[in-house]
Amino acid sequence: MKYTVCREDELKHGEMKEVTVNKKPIVVIRSSSGDVYALRNVCPHKGPALSKGSLDGTCTATEPGEYTLEKAGEILKCPWHSWEFDIKTGCSLFDPENVKVMTYNVTIESGHITLEV
Ligand code: FES
């Protein structure tokens, strides 16, 4: 079922918004590139709201001392122990197959952000 959660212009690039839909805590995120994503707003480790964490990128290394910042603004970091999740997939960076956060389909309809929950 689809639910409108806010106007599109209420969520700026790089911002997060907490919403509750059908008693489900959800964080809606607009990435730095402008795309909008929605994830369950509960860390699968110990349960704090991921929306209290930060949006950042991640570093990869091709060889010692050579680092590249990737996915800038697309990694959601838990406020308690810094587990990191890709906002596009909900997958953790350290164990993407087994540790994930549920994601929800997002559409923009008539200037409003709509979630499929
Ligand atoms: S509670 Fe989120 S990483 Fe520990």
PDB file of C-alpha atoms and ligand atoms in Angstrom:
ATOM      1  CA  MET A   1       0.000   0.000   0.000  1.00  0.00           C
ATOM      2  CA  LYS A   2       1.252   3.510  -0.829  1.00  0.00           C
ATOM      3  CA  TYR A   3       1.597   6.308   1.725  1.00  0.00           C
ATOM      4  CA  THR A   4       2.538   9.927   1.147  1.00  0.00           C
ATOM      5  CA  VAL A   5       4.998  11.008   3.830  1.00  0.00           C
ATOM      6  CA  CYS A   6       5.970  14.590   2.909  1.00  0.00           C
ATOM      7  CA  ARG A   7       6.321  17.119   0.138  1.00  0.00           C
ATOM      8  CA  GLU A   8       9.379  16.580  -2.042  1.00  0.00           C
ATOM      9  CA  ASP A   9      10.761  20.038  -1.214  1.00  0.00           C
ATOM     10  CA  GLU A  10      10.718  19.272   2.534  1.00  0.00           C
ATOM     11  CA  LEU A  11      13.710  16.944   2.109  1.00  0.00           C
ATOM     12  CA  LYS A  12      16.889  18.630   0.903  1.00  0.00           C
ATOM     13  CA  HIS A  13      19.900  16.837  -0.582  1.00  0.00           C
ATOM     14  CA  GLY A  14      21.804  15.036   2.168  1.00  0.00           C
ATOM     15  CA  GLU A  15      18.916  15.205   4.674  1.00  0.00           C
ATOM     16  CA  MET A  16      17.014  12.481   6.536  1.00  0.00           C
ATOM     17  CA  LYS A  17      13.455  12.470   7.834  1.00  0.00           C
ATOM     18  CA  GLU A  18      11.931  10.102  10.388  1.00  0.00           C
ATOM     19  CA  VAL A  19       8.410   8.907   9.625  1.00  0.00           C
ATOM     20  CA  THR A  20       6.125   6.241  11.046  1.00  0.00           C
ATOM     21  CA  VAL A  21       3.876   4.344   8.661  1.00  0.00           C
ATOM     22  CA  ASN A  22       1.587   1.606   9.993  1.00  0.00           C
ATOM     23  CA  LYS A  23       3.604   1.663  13.236  1.00  0.00           C
ATOM     24  CA  LYS A  24       6.790   1.012  11.250  1.00  0.00           C
ATOM     25  CA  PRO A  25       9.679   3.415  11.935  1.00  0.00           C
ATOM     26  CA  ILE A  26      11.198   4.481   8.624  1.00  0.00           C
ATOM     27  CA  VAL A  27      13.956   6.904   7.689  1.00  0.00           C
ATOM     28  CA  VAL A  28      13.538   8.681   4.363  1.00  0.00           C
ATOM     29  CA  ILE A  29      16.808   9.925   2.881  1.00  0.00           C
ATOM     30  CA  ARG A  30      17.605  12.187  -0.036  1.00  0.00           C
ATOM     31  CA  SER A  31      21.102  11.425  -1.265  1.00  0.00           C
ATOM     32  CA  SER A  32      23.540  14.102  -2.312  1.00  0.00           C
ATOM     33  CA  SER A  33      22.645  13.321  -5.941  1.00  0.00           C
ATOM     34  CA  GLY A  34      18.950  13.960  -5.194  1.00  0.00           C
ATOM     35  CA  ASP A  35      17.536  10.427  -5.291  1.00  0.00           C
ATOM     36  CA  VAL A  36      15.262   9.420  -2.411  1.00  0.00           C
ATOM     37  CA  TYR A  37      15.479   6.163  -0.442  1.00  0.00           C
ATOM     38  CA  ALA A  38      13.639   4.712   2.547  1.00  0.00           C
ATOM     39  CA  LEU A  39      14.915   2.197   5.090  1.00  0.00           C
ATOM     40  CA  ARG A  40      13.655   0.693   8.321  1.00  0.00           C
ATOM     41  CA  ASN A  41      14.783   3.123  10.989  1.00  0.00           C
ATOM     42  CA  VAL A  42      16.163   0.473  13.340  1.00  0.00           C
ATOM     43  CA  CYS A  43      19.746  -0.737  13.503  1.00  0.00           C
ATOM     44  CA  PRO A  44      19.773  -4.569  13.332  1.00  0.00           C
ATOM     45  CA  HIS A  45      22.592  -4.707  15.893  1.00  0.00           C
ATOM     46  CA  LYS A  46      21.101  -3.153  19.066  1.00  0.00           C
ATOM     47  CA  GLY A  47      18.133  -1.173  17.791  1.00  0.00           C
ATOM     48  CA  PRO A  48      18.743   2.586  17.855  1.00  0.00           C
ATOM     49  CA  ALA A  49      17.226   4.830  15.220  1.00  0.00           C
ATOM     50  CA  LEU A  50      19.574   4.952  12.249  1.00  0.00           C
ATOM     51  CA  SER A  51      18.285   8.470  11.542  1.00  0.00           C
ATOM     52  CA  LYS A  52      20.309   9.618  14.590  1.00  0.00           C
ATOM     53  CA  GLY A  53      23.462   8.518  12.775  1.00  0.00           C
ATOM     54  CA  SER A  54      25.217  10.197   9.894  1.00  0.00           C
ATOM     55  CA  LEU A  55      25.368  10.058   6.122  1.00  0.00           C
ATOM     56  CA  ASP A  56      28.840   9.588   4.764  1.00  0.00           C
ATOM     57  CA  GLY A  57      30.832   7.731   2.143  1.00  0.00           C
ATOM     58  CA  THR A  58      33.212   4.814   2.348  1.00  0.00           C
ATOM     59  CA  CYS A  59      36.863   4.383   1.510  1.00  0.00           C
ATOM     60  CA  THR A  60      38.328   1.682  -0.687  1.00  0.00           C
ATOM     61  CA  ALA A  61      41.990   0.952  -1.191  1.00  0.00           C
ATOM     62  CA  THR A  62      43.652  -0.513  -4.243  1.00  0.00           C
ATOM     63  CA  GLU A  63      47.003  -0.666  -2.485  1.00  0.00           C
ATOM     64  CA  PRO A  64      48.444   0.419   0.873  1.00  0.00           C
ATOM     65  CA  GLY A  65      48.276   4.176   1.265  1.00  0.00           C
ATOM     66  CA  GLU A  66      46.007   4.724  -1.750  1.00  0.00           C
ATOM     67  CA  TYR A  67      42.427   5.504  -0.705  1.00  0.00           C
ATOM     68  CA  THR A  68      39.395   6.456  -2.729  1.00  0.00           C
ATOM     69  CA  LEU A  69      36.213   7.928  -1.242  1.00  0.00           C
ATOM     70  CA  GLU A  70      33.206   6.231  -2.827  1.00  0.00           C
ATOM     71  CA  LYS A  71      29.439   6.475  -2.437  1.00  0.00           C
ATOM     72  CA  ALA A  72      29.680   9.928  -0.876  1.00  0.00           C
ATOM     73  CA  GLY A  73      26.479  10.638   1.077  1.00  0.00           C
ATOM     74  CA  GLU A  74      25.107   7.144   0.378  1.00  0.00           C
ATOM     75  CA  ILE A  75      26.313   5.330   3.489  1.00  0.00           C
ATOM     76  CA  LEU A  76      24.201   5.542   6.650  1.00  0.00           C
ATOM     77  CA  LYS A  77      26.267   5.053   9.796  1.00  0.00           C
ATOM     78  CA  CYS A  78      24.642   3.846  13.023  1.00  0.00           C
ATOM     79  CA  PRO A  79      25.044   6.320  15.916  1.00  0.00           C
ATOM     80  CA  TRP A  80      26.008   3.648  18.457  1.00  0.00           C
ATOM     81  CA  HIS A  81      28.717   1.351  17.025  1.00  0.00           C
ATOM     82  CA  SER A  82      29.096   2.763  13.505  1.00  0.00           C
ATOM     83  CA  TRP A  83      27.836  -0.156  11.469  1.00  0.00           C
ATOM     84  CA  GLU A  84      27.430   1.180   7.943  1.00  0.00           C
ATOM     85  CA  PHE A  85      24.568   0.559   5.518  1.00  0.00           C
ATOM     86  CA  ASP A  86      24.211   1.366   1.819  1.00  0.00           C
ATOM     87  CA  ILE A  87      21.070   3.529   1.554  1.00  0.00           C
ATOM     88  CA  LYS A  88      20.317   2.125  -1.920  1.00  0.00           C
ATOM     89  CA  THR A  89      20.195  -1.531  -0.858  1.00  0.00           C
ATOM     90  CA  GLY A  90      20.009  -1.568   2.950  1.00  0.00           C
ATOM     91  CA  CYS A  91      23.020  -3.930   2.954  1.00  0.00           C
ATOM     92  CA  SER A  92      25.730  -3.537   5.549  1.00  0.00           C
ATOM     93  CA  LEU A  93      29.212  -2.891   4.233  1.00  0.00           C
ATOM     94  CA  PHE A  94      30.846  -5.572   6.406  1.00  0.00           C
ATOM     95  CA  ASP A  95      28.447  -8.475   5.644  1.00  0.00           C
ATOM     96  CA  PRO A  96      26.063  -7.442   2.863  1.00  0.00           C
ATOM     97  CA  GLU A  97      24.552 -10.916   2.385  1.00  0.00           C
ATOM     98  CA  ASN A  98      23.592 -11.474   6.015  1.00  0.00           C
ATOM     99  CA  VAL A  99      23.239  -8.094   7.734  1.00  0.00           C
ATOM    100  CA  LYS A 100      20.741  -5.755   6.101  1.00  0.00           C
ATOM    101  CA  VAL A 101      18.097  -3.178   6.853  1.00  0.00           C
ATOM    102  CA  MET A 102      14.734  -3.463   5.125  1.00  0.00           C
ATOM    103  CA  THR A 103      14.209  -0.968   2.301  1.00  0.00           C
ATOM    104  CA  TYR A 104      10.960   0.418   0.889  1.00  0.00           C
ATOM    105  CA  ASN A 105      10.097   1.480  -2.653  1.00  0.00           C
ATOM    106  CA  VAL A 106       9.944   5.254  -3.051  1.00  0.00           C
ATOM    107  CA  THR A 107       8.196   7.228  -5.756  1.00  0.00           C
ATOM    108  CA  ILE A 108       7.689  10.933  -6.261  1.00  0.00           C
ATOM    109  CA  GLU A 109       4.078  11.646  -7.159  1.00  0.00           C
ATOM    110  CA  SER A 110       2.801  15.161  -7.820  1.00  0.00           C
ATOM    111  CA  GLY A 111       5.642  16.660  -5.781  1.00  0.00           C
ATOM    112  CA  HIS A 112       5.141  14.315  -2.826  1.00  0.00           C
ATOM    113  CA  ILE A 113       7.344  11.488  -1.539  1.00  0.00           C
ATOM    114  CA  THR A 114       5.368   8.261  -1.471  1.00  0.00           C
ATOM    115  CA  LEU A 115       6.416   4.976   0.146  1.00  0.00           C
ATOM    116  CA  GLU A 116       5.220   1.470  -0.574  1.00  0.00           C
ATOM    117  CA  VAL A 117       4.877  -0.165   2.838  1.00  0.00           C
TER     118      VAL A 117
HETATM  119  S1  FES B   1      23.554  -0.544  17.609  1.00  0.00           S
HETATM  120 FE1  FES B   1      23.936  -0.028  15.537  1.00  0.00          FE
HETATM  121  S2  FES B   1      25.932  -0.731  15.213  1.00  0.00           S
HETATM  122 FE2  FES B   1      25.513  -1.300  17.244  1.00  0.00          FE
END
